[in-house]
Short mmCIF file of C-alpha atoms and ligand atoms in Angstrom, two decimals:
data_model
loop_
_atom_site.label_atom_id
_atom_site.label_comp_id
_atom_site.label_asym_id
_atom_site.label_seq_id
_atom_site.Cartn_x
_atom_site.Cartn_y
_atom_site.Cartn_z
CA MET A 1 0.44 -0.39 -0.31
CA SER A 2 2.90 2.05 0.90
CA ASP A 3 6.54 2.22 0.80
CA ASN A 4 8.75 4.38 3.03
CA ASP A 5 10.66 5.13 0.86
CA CYS A 6 9.08 6.41 -1.45
CA LEU A 7 8.59 10.66 -2.30
CA PHE A 8 5.24 10.51 -3.01
CA CYS A 9 3.63 8.51 -0.35
CA LYS A 10 5.16 10.96 2.56
CA MET A 11 2.97 13.39 0.78
CA VAL A 12 -0.02 10.97 0.84
CA SER A 13 1.04 10.24 4.34
CA GLY A 14 1.31 14.00 4.91
CA ASP A 15 5.42 13.88 5.58
CA ILE A 16 5.53 16.17 3.42
CA SER A 17 3.27 18.97 2.31
CA PRO A 18 2.10 19.22 -1.48
CA ASP A 19 0.82 22.35 -3.17
CA ILE A 20 -2.38 20.07 -3.20
CA VAL A 21 -4.96 21.08 -5.90
CA TYR A 22 -7.20 18.12 -6.11
CA GLU A 23 -7.77 15.11 -3.53
CA ASN A 24 -10.41 12.34 -2.84
CA ASP A 25 -10.09 8.40 -1.00
CA HIS A 26 -8.31 7.09 -4.46
CA VAL A 27 -5.85 9.70 -5.33
CA LEU A 28 -3.70 12.61 -4.52
CA ALA A 29 -2.80 16.19 -7.02
CA PHE A 30 -0.12 18.44 -6.54
CA ARG A 31 1.51 21.56 -8.32
CA ASP A 32 4.68 19.79 -10.00
CA ILE A 33 7.84 21.84 -8.08
CA ASN A 34 9.82 21.17 -12.01
CA PRO A 35 6.73 23.11 -14.05
CA ARG A 36 7.43 22.82 -17.31
CA ALA A 37 4.01 24.94 -18.53
CA PRO A 38 1.93 27.07 -17.17
CA VAL A 39 0.19 24.02 -15.23
CA HIS A 40 1.46 20.84 -14.44
CA VAL A 41 0.17 19.40 -11.85
CA LEU A 42 0.98 15.62 -11.03
CA VAL A 43 -2.19 13.08 -10.07
CA ILE A 44 -0.56 10.38 -7.69
CA PRO A 45 -2.73 7.45 -6.92
CA LYS A 46 -2.90 6.96 -2.73
CA ASN A 47 -1.86 3.29 -2.84
CA HIS A 48 1.97 3.27 -4.16
CA VAL A 49 2.64 1.16 -7.25
CA PRO A 50 5.13 2.09 -8.62
CA THR A 51 5.14 1.83 -12.49
CA LEU A 52 1.92 2.21 -14.99
CA ALA A 53 3.80 -1.48 -15.51
CA ASP A 54 2.57 -2.52 -12.49
CA LEU A 55 -0.61 -1.67 -12.23
CA ASP A 56 -3.13 -3.88 -11.77
CA ASN A 57 -6.61 -2.14 -10.87
CA PRO A 58 -9.17 -1.02 -13.22
CA GLU A 59 -10.40 0.89 -10.11
CA ILE A 60 -7.26 3.12 -9.92
CA ALA A 61 -6.04 3.76 -12.47
CA ALA A 62 -9.97 5.09 -13.51
CA GLN A 63 -9.28 7.64 -10.64
CA CYS A 64 -5.95 8.20 -11.82
CA LEU A 65 -7.49 9.60 -15.14
CA LEU A 66 -10.84 10.65 -13.95
CA ALA A 67 -9.12 12.99 -11.30
CA ALA A 68 -6.57 14.52 -14.37
CA LYS A 69 -9.94 15.58 -16.43
CA THR A 70 -11.11 17.03 -12.69
CA VAL A 71 -7.28 18.69 -12.57
CA ALA A 72 -8.13 19.68 -16.18
CA GLU A 73 -11.18 21.43 -14.95
CA LEU A 74 -10.49 23.37 -11.81
CA GLU A 75 -7.11 24.51 -13.85
CA GLY A 76 -9.30 26.18 -16.66
CA LEU A 77 -7.79 23.40 -19.02
CA SER A 78 -10.71 21.68 -20.73
CA GLU A 79 -11.69 24.37 -23.13
CA ASN A 80 -8.36 25.18 -24.99
CA GLY A 81 -6.98 22.16 -24.16
CA TYR A 82 -3.92 20.03 -22.17
CA ARG A 83 -1.35 16.98 -22.56
CA THR A 84 -1.58 13.87 -20.03
CA VAL A 85 1.72 12.20 -19.61
CA ILE A 86 2.70 9.26 -17.96
CA ASN A 87 6.54 8.04 -18.38
CA CYS A 88 7.06 4.65 -17.64
CA LYS A 89 10.63 3.18 -16.65
CA GLN A 90 13.91 4.39 -17.82
CA TRP A 91 13.42 4.70 -21.51
CA GLY A 92 10.49 6.36 -20.43
CA GLY A 93 11.92 8.82 -18.39
CA GLN A 94 10.38 8.16 -14.85
CA GLU A 95 12.25 9.72 -12.05
CA VAL A 96 9.93 8.97 -9.22
CA TYR A 97 8.80 5.52 -8.80
CA HIS A 98 5.11 5.98 -8.08
CA LEU A 99 3.15 6.19 -10.80
CA HIS A 100 1.90 9.14 -11.32
CA LEU A 101 0.05 11.16 -14.57
CA HIS A 102 1.64 14.83 -15.62
CA VAL A 103 -1.23 17.51 -16.36
CA LEU A 104 0.13 20.45 -18.54
CA GLY A 105 -1.24 22.47 -20.03
CA GLY A 106 -1.68 26.48 -20.27
CA ARG A 107 0.54 26.64 -23.55
CA ALA A 108 0.51 24.91 -26.96
CA MET A 109 2.41 21.57 -27.19
CA THR A 110 4.15 20.16 -29.42
CA TRP A 111 4.59 16.52 -30.96
CA PRO A 112 6.52 14.14 -31.00
CA PRO A 113 8.02 14.13 -27.09
CA GLY A 114 11.55 14.46 -26.98
P1 5GP B 201 8.72 11.74 -14.11
O1 5GP B 201 9.76 12.41 -14.93
O2 5GP B 201 9.28 10.58 -12.51
O3 5GP B 201 7.94 11.44 -15.25
O4 5GP B 201 8.42 12.75 -13.21
C1 5GP B 201 8.64 12.87 -11.48
C2 5GP B 201 7.70 14.75 -11.12
O5 5GP B 201 7.53 15.05 -10.41
C3 5GP B 201 9.29 15.75 -11.93
O6 5GP B 201 7.85 16.21 -13.36
C4 5GP B 201 9.44 16.49 -10.93
O7 5GP B 201 9.66 17.61 -10.59
C5 5GP B 201 8.60 16.13 -10.13
N1 5GP B 201 9.30 15.98 -8.52
C6 5GP B 201 10.26 15.50 -8.18
N2 5GP B 201 10.04 15.52 -6.75
C7 5GP B 201 9.28 17.07 -6.20
C8 5GP B 201 9.26 17.22 -5.21
O8 5GP B 201 10.10 17.23 -3.62
N3 5GP B 201 7.56 18.19 -5.33
C9 5GP B 201 6.58 17.73 -6.18
N4 5GP B 201 6.20 18.71 -6.09
N5 5GP B 201 7.70 17.80 -7.07
C10 5GP B 201 8.76 16.73 -7.22
ZN1 ZN B 202 5.16 5.63 -2.88
#
């Protein structure tokens, strides 16, 4: 459920206090410390799941996706649109091994990503 050495688990437990944008029983959403866009929010499940490759609970998957949509609405991104990203493991560029979904917005995004 929780990993004592995990940065994002410490945010769920309250040991570290992020800038929270949205929270419910299943997920926490907070501002990225190093924003890559005018709006950059991370959505995490409250249970410790290291990577997308480890995810096997459809309820957690749905809760994260729906929370991303809610964050976009709260941040005023829904009309113009936004980017969601899940980096998975080394080649995906994942740095924190607690599953998280990036919600990026407030400017036009480019494609393809690097
Ligand atoms: P990843 O590269 O794993 O997909 O994304 C990890 C994200 O976590 C990065 O965008 C990074 O800026 C963010 N991050 C790392 N440490 C902290 C922290 O202590 N607080 C917050 N709010 N974000 C963090
Ligand atoms: Zn964790």
